[in-house]
Amino acid sequence: MISLKSLAASPDVQLRNLGWDWMLGQDTLPYLANEVVLVTPAEADAYYEAANELFEMFIAAGQHVIDQNRFAELGIPANLVELIKLSWDDDRNIHLYGRFDIAGGIDGQPIKLIEFNADTATCLPETAVVQYAHLRANGFDESHQFNAVFETLTGQFEELLALNPDLQPTLLLSAMRDFPEDDANVALLGEAAREAGFEVEFDFIDSVEFSDEEGIFWQNPKNGQFEKLDFWFKLIPWEAIAEDEPELVEILTELVRKRLALILNPAYTLLFQSKYILKILWELYPDHPLLLEVDTKPLVSKVCVEKVLFGREGANVRILNTDGSERQAVDGDYGDYPKIYQEYVEFPKDSTGHSYQAGVFYAGEACGLGFRRGGLILDNGAGFVGHVVE
């Protein structure tokens, strides 16, 4: 059973004191709970160790996919394979950050990997800033939270500068237009990059100019001039770019080959984002204590979860009983993708029956914990719950 602690003071005042007023918008705060999950120091340490070990396993699985040319099995668009290899083979293309979604880890339940949001992970502002402000507003200090997300992200940006001295420290951050939640995630990344020494600009993807001969350009609204930026972070899924903008993939491949730009997260993160990598992990590490069994067909005599290779936020997920009947399902826009089947595991629950899934951020190392709360399948209606280590 999940143990919760009620924190009376809201984080609003604390966020203003931190200078993070933009976090107070209608898309970031209403779904923050006023209670937090109680986590023991040993449980926090176990989440940290598990995420670090899982990342090493993902690296090995990614190398296996490349060595064995298994891109098609993962649903990787053919036009991205070259860019994936280019970014994988050049250690200057570091993985900036991602989020492991995890079952268990609380109240004696074993930690089990659900999936890795390696390409375009969100929940950054809630995890890094809002739950920290909530903690401070109620008289706790940072030692009572597994949360160094902002500092670790800043360190990742510093590492990028150190590894890429031939590039200018100019960063353009882009998201899709009309998605305020994405804007908040991008804004937090911009703050971390600025702290690390980058000059930072924001623009929506439809306004960015790309040239395979010159680089990536942003139009400065102050003077109308196009300015080149050498680093580009996109909160747009790689598979969406590959499917919807194949010409852009060709340009980006040339930009990376010619060292005209460095793209974050690198294209190889799509290997980790594909749910098929969960099957590869089970092949490479059968019965590993952090993994659940995964196959391309429903598991015999086991309750399992049907997932599409590139689904997001619980869309197109079905829980299937041992006889193949449907226990629960969520519709979505990703139903045309191939499917995998993962052994079902119960999430920890509170006294009201809500399920809790841990999210552990990874940015060069595991760096922060938060929880999403909802029903049997956690979809885009799930809430965010912070934590206190006691």
XYZ file of C-alpha atoms in Angstrom:
390
model
C 0.000 0.000 0.000
C 1.244 3.472 -0.933
C 1.699 5.757 2.085
C 0.764 9.397 1.491
C 1.560 12.515 3.496
C -0.574 15.631 3.168
C 1.316 18.905 2.677
C -0.888 21.870 3.526
C 0.997 24.706 1.814
C 0.741 24.902 -1.987
C 3.930 25.545 -3.999
C 2.620 28.773 -5.568
C 4.459 31.261 -3.341
C 7.635 29.200 -3.401
C 7.556 29.084 -7.225
C 7.278 32.871 -7.353
C 10.212 33.151 -4.928
C 12.252 30.916 -7.237
C 11.363 33.137 -10.183
C 9.421 30.313 -11.847
C 6.130 32.223 -12.191
C 5.610 30.687 -15.622
C 5.085 27.338 -13.863
C 1.844 28.697 -12.392
C -0.087 28.468 -15.680
C -3.284 26.478 -16.003
C -1.515 23.589 -17.751
C 1.025 22.861 -15.030
C -0.417 23.174 -11.544
C -4.044 22.036 -11.280
C -3.237 18.354 -11.459
C -0.546 18.520 -8.771
C -1.769 16.693 -5.667
C -1.496 18.308 -2.242
C -0.208 15.054 -0.805
C 3.085 13.334 -1.544
C 4.258 9.723 -1.637
C 6.398 8.704 1.337
C 9.599 7.045 0.146
C 12.278 5.552 2.393
C 15.983 6.354 1.792
C 16.539 2.715 0.774
C 13.695 2.885 -1.771
C 15.088 6.124 -3.245
C 18.536 4.508 -3.541
C 17.007 1.459 -5.244
C 15.295 3.639 -7.887
C 18.629 5.407 -8.507
C 20.570 2.155 -8.895
C 17.879 0.558 -11.076
C 17.772 3.433 -13.573
C 21.562 3.490 -13.877
C 21.669 -0.267 -14.503
C 18.788 -0.097 -16.987
C 20.506 2.593 -19.035
C 23.606 0.398 -19.423
C 21.329 -2.439 -20.566
C 19.680 -0.150 -23.122
C 23.104 0.794 -24.496
C 23.933 -2.899 -24.940
C 20.533 -3.517 -26.569
C 21.029 -0.567 -28.933
C 24.447 -1.874 -29.973
C 22.895 -5.301 -30.574
C 20.200 -3.820 -32.849
C 22.833 -1.974 -34.886
C 25.237 -4.930 -35.082
C 22.473 -7.350 -36.100
C 20.659 -4.849 -38.364
C 17.327 -5.328 -36.557
C 15.990 -1.817 -37.275
C 12.926 -3.052 -39.155
C 11.808 -5.199 -36.202
C 11.848 -2.093 -34.019
C 9.686 -0.236 -36.525
C 12.512 2.217 -37.236
C 11.765 4.139 -40.464
C 14.375 3.194 -43.082
C 15.171 6.845 -43.786
C 16.436 7.297 -40.207
C 18.859 4.377 -40.075
C 21.832 6.310 -41.457
C 21.317 9.196 -39.031
C 20.926 6.759 -36.133
C 24.264 5.156 -37.002
C 25.988 8.529 -37.454
C 24.836 9.776 -34.061
C 25.535 6.450 -32.325
C 29.114 6.237 -33.595
C 30.031 9.785 -32.497
C 30.311 10.095 -28.709
C 29.818 13.850 -28.938
C 26.114 13.113 -29.537
C 25.210 12.414 -25.937
C 21.749 11.433 -24.808
C 20.559 14.563 -22.986
C 17.819 13.076 -20.815
C 14.947 10.602 -20.656
C 12.516 9.098 -18.146
C 12.188 5.489 -17.043
C 8.609 4.494 -16.200
C 8.727 1.921 -13.431
C 6.311 -0.308 -11.532
C 6.946 -1.165 -7.904
C 9.823 0.034 -5.751
C 7.481 0.921 -2.877
C 6.197 -1.155 0.047
C 8.347 -4.162 -0.803
C 7.209 -4.482 -4.416
C 10.125 -5.228 -6.786
C 11.170 -2.590 -9.310
C 10.116 -3.528 -12.847
C 10.748 -1.539 -16.039
C 7.566 -0.553 -17.881
C 9.279 1.480 -20.642
C 11.863 4.178 -21.335
C 10.722 7.568 -22.635
C 14.111 8.300 -24.170
C 13.306 10.742 -26.968
C 10.718 13.330 -25.890
C 10.070 12.748 -22.187
C 7.830 15.257 -20.428
C 6.970 15.823 -16.715
C 10.278 17.707 -16.340
C 8.825 20.876 -14.728
C 6.668 18.931 -12.288
C 9.539 16.679 -11.232
C 12.384 19.183 -11.222
C 10.676 22.323 -9.939
C 7.071 21.996 -8.764
C 7.560 19.118 -6.324
C 10.753 20.780 -5.047
C 8.863 24.036 -4.455
C 6.088 22.047 -2.751
C 8.693 20.475 -0.468
C 10.290 23.816 0.436
C 6.905 25.492 0.964
C 6.225 22.936 3.692
C 9.502 23.339 5.558
C 11.507 20.419 4.145
C 14.961 20.798 2.635
C 16.268 19.126 -0.524
C 17.718 16.167 1.404
C 14.120 14.950 1.734
C 13.717 14.390 -2.016
C 15.451 12.340 -4.714
C 15.595 15.282 -7.070
C 18.688 16.732 -8.701
C 17.054 16.953 -12.148
C 17.823 20.608 -12.836
C 21.437 20.425 -11.646
C 22.075 17.204 -13.566
C 20.560 18.609 -16.762
C 22.792 21.675 -16.377
C 25.755 19.303 -16.073
C 24.691 17.533 -19.272
C 24.650 20.858 -21.146
C 28.103 21.677 -19.737
C 29.306 18.289 -20.984
C 27.904 19.057 -24.449
C 29.917 22.286 -24.568
C 33.071 20.480 -23.433
C 32.665 17.711 -26.034
C 31.848 20.073 -28.920
C 34.312 22.995 -28.760
C 34.172 23.332 -32.569
C 30.509 24.407 -32.370
C 29.170 27.754 -31.163
C 27.374 27.602 -27.776
C 24.053 28.553 -29.380
C 20.964 26.437 -28.701
C 17.561 26.561 -30.381
C 14.735 24.743 -28.586
C 11.653 23.773 -30.602
C 8.289 22.199 -29.880
C 5.040 21.864 -31.800
C 2.752 24.876 -31.762
C -0.280 24.946 -29.403
C 0.981 22.426 -26.824
C 1.504 24.494 -23.639
C 2.761 21.480 -21.651
C 5.566 21.017 -24.188
C 6.415 24.716 -23.931
C 6.893 24.360 -20.163
C 9.232 21.375 -20.617
C 11.248 23.230 -23.249
C 11.443 26.337 -21.049
C 12.954 24.317 -18.206
C 15.572 22.835 -20.544
C 16.359 26.354 -21.739
C 16.955 27.500 -18.143
C 19.383 24.610 -17.562
C 21.211 25.304 -20.850
C 21.527 29.010 -20.041
C 22.973 28.140 -16.649
C 25.552 25.952 -18.428
C 26.688 28.789 -20.703
C 24.523 28.470 -23.812
C 22.877 31.332 -25.650
C 19.299 30.083 -25.873
C 16.438 30.828 -28.284
C 12.968 29.291 -28.680
C 10.902 28.834 -31.817
C 8.183 26.484 -32.981
C 9.245 23.797 -35.435
C 7.194 25.288 -38.292
C 9.258 28.504 -38.103
C 12.725 26.935 -38.132
C 14.778 27.032 -41.346
C 17.016 24.081 -42.294
C 19.776 24.047 -44.920
C 21.932 21.001 -45.635
C 24.672 23.373 -46.832
C 24.611 25.901 -43.987
C 22.798 24.626 -40.883
C 19.803 25.476 -38.715
C 18.460 29.031 -38.597
C 16.145 31.034 -36.362
C 14.634 34.356 -37.405
C 15.347 37.027 -34.796
C 12.088 38.972 -34.362
C 14.019 42.062 -33.249
C 15.718 42.611 -36.596
C 14.169 40.021 -38.935
C 17.619 38.506 -39.555
C 18.148 34.747 -39.758
C 20.740 33.576 -37.243
C 22.518 30.216 -37.260
C 22.415 28.100 -34.111
C 24.685 25.079 -33.740
C 22.665 23.017 -31.249
C 19.009 22.112 -31.755
C 16.711 20.457 -29.226
C 13.391 19.234 -30.601
C 10.496 18.047 -28.456
C 9.108 16.351 -31.559
C 9.262 12.543 -31.871
C 11.823 11.207 -34.319
C 9.313 8.765 -35.827
C 6.919 11.660 -36.534
C 9.684 13.608 -38.313
C 10.614 10.520 -40.341
C 7.024 9.813 -41.379
C 5.778 13.362 -41.927
C 8.931 15.193 -43.083
C 11.193 12.776 -44.994
C 12.997 15.665 -46.720
C 13.880 17.110 -43.317
C 15.418 13.755 -42.326
C 17.710 13.973 -45.392
C 18.753 17.509 -44.415
C 19.356 16.592 -40.770
C 21.440 13.588 -41.818
C 23.672 15.890 -43.872
C 23.874 18.461 -41.061
C 25.098 15.836 -38.600
C 27.502 14.317 -41.135
C 29.022 17.735 -41.896
C 29.082 18.840 -38.224
C 26.873 21.824 -39.039
C 24.604 21.088 -36.061
C 24.190 18.772 -33.097
C 20.640 17.509 -32.490
C 19.128 16.608 -29.132
C 18.007 14.046 -28.343
C 20.123 12.224 -30.950
C 18.405 10.044 -33.545
C 19.645 6.870 -31.863
C 17.252 7.521 -28.956
C 14.503 6.176 -31.224
C 16.063 2.723 -30.654
C 15.298 3.123 -26.947
C 11.888 4.712 -27.572
C 10.576 1.785 -29.624
C 8.711 -0.613 -27.325
C 10.277 -3.480 -29.303
C 13.533 -2.765 -27.451
C 11.768 -4.301 -24.425
C 11.718 -7.621 -26.292
C 15.389 -7.220 -27.210
C 16.209 -6.609 -23.535
C 14.343 -9.787 -22.549
C 16.328 -11.728 -25.180
C 19.643 -10.346 -23.902
C 18.787 -10.475 -20.188
C 16.168 -13.234 -19.732
C 14.605 -13.289 -16.251
C 16.542 -10.177 -15.187
C 14.975 -8.930 -11.925
C 14.332 -5.433 -13.361
C 12.570 -6.711 -16.500
C 9.178 -8.109 -17.432
C 8.732 -10.810 -20.074
C 7.964 -9.386 -23.531
C 7.038 -11.076 -26.812
C 5.431 -10.262 -30.156
C 2.398 -12.397 -29.328
C 0.254 -12.655 -26.176
C 2.047 -14.491 -23.373
C 0.805 -18.012 -22.660
C -1.146 -18.316 -19.391
C -0.157 -14.806 -18.274
C -2.048 -11.557 -18.013
C -0.263 -9.185 -20.403
C -0.314 -5.648 -21.740
C -0.597 -5.013 -25.471
C 1.370 -1.930 -26.539
C 2.052 -0.352 -29.912
C 5.725 0.279 -30.748
C 5.433 4.073 -30.715
C 2.391 4.775 -28.550
C 2.456 7.625 -26.015
C 0.630 8.540 -22.795
C -1.147 5.194 -22.509
C -2.840 5.454 -25.906
C -3.698 2.196 -27.721
C -2.861 0.093 -24.655
C -4.900 -3.015 -23.783
C -4.688 -5.290 -20.745
C -5.461 -8.874 -21.761
C -6.512 -11.689 -19.405
C -4.953 -15.159 -19.619
C -7.730 -16.294 -21.979
C -7.111 -13.329 -24.315
C -10.202 -11.389 -23.227
C -9.866 -7.669 -22.708
C -9.669 -6.383 -19.130
C -9.242 -2.723 -20.035
C -8.285 -0.658 -23.085
C -7.488 2.919 -24.063
C -8.076 4.149 -27.614
C -5.667 6.416 -29.436
C -4.065 7.537 -32.672
C -1.269 4.956 -32.828
C -3.216 1.786 -33.633
C -1.515 1.202 -36.995
C 1.873 0.463 -35.403
C 2.957 -3.149 -34.735
C 2.437 -4.437 -31.197
C 4.346 -6.100 -28.397
C 3.015 -7.909 -25.333
C 4.494 -7.274 -21.897
C 3.816 -9.297 -18.772
C 1.285 -7.439 -16.605
C 2.320 -6.251 -13.173
C 0.190 -4.490 -10.565
C 1.172 -0.919 -9.759
C 1.311 0.038 -6.079
C -2.033 1.476 -4.931
C -3.223 3.881 -2.245
C -6.193 3.360 0.065
C -8.591 4.776 -2.560
C -7.435 2.314 -5.241
C -5.422 4.741 -7.366
C -2.375 3.251 -9.119
C 1.091 4.835 -8.905
C 3.814 4.585 -11.529
C 7.275 5.879 -10.669
C 9.091 8.048 -13.183
C 12.869 8.178 -12.774
C 14.652 10.794 -14.863
C 18.036 9.927 -16.334
C 20.482 12.565 -17.599
C 23.912 10.951 -17.696
C 22.841 9.313 -14.430
C 19.595 8.810 -12.555
C 18.632 12.195 -11.144
C 15.024 12.489 -9.982
C 11.815 10.736 -8.974
C 8.144 11.587 -9.378
C 4.906 9.612 -9.561
C 1.957 9.553 -11.934
C -1.378 8.554 -10.428
C -4.411 7.135 -12.195
C -6.290 3.973 -13.040
C -5.213 0.551 -14.318
C -3.803 2.189 -17.471
C -2.095 5.533 -16.899
C -3.134 7.781 -19.781
C -2.923 11.521 -20.431
C -5.494 12.113 -17.691
C -3.152 10.838 -14.966
C -2.062 13.242 -12.243
C 1.416 14.009 -10.917
C 2.296 13.297 -7.281
C 5.539 14.411 -5.670
C 7.417 12.560 -2.940
C 9.190 13.031 0.378
C 12.077 10.817 1.497
C 11.675 10.020 5.189
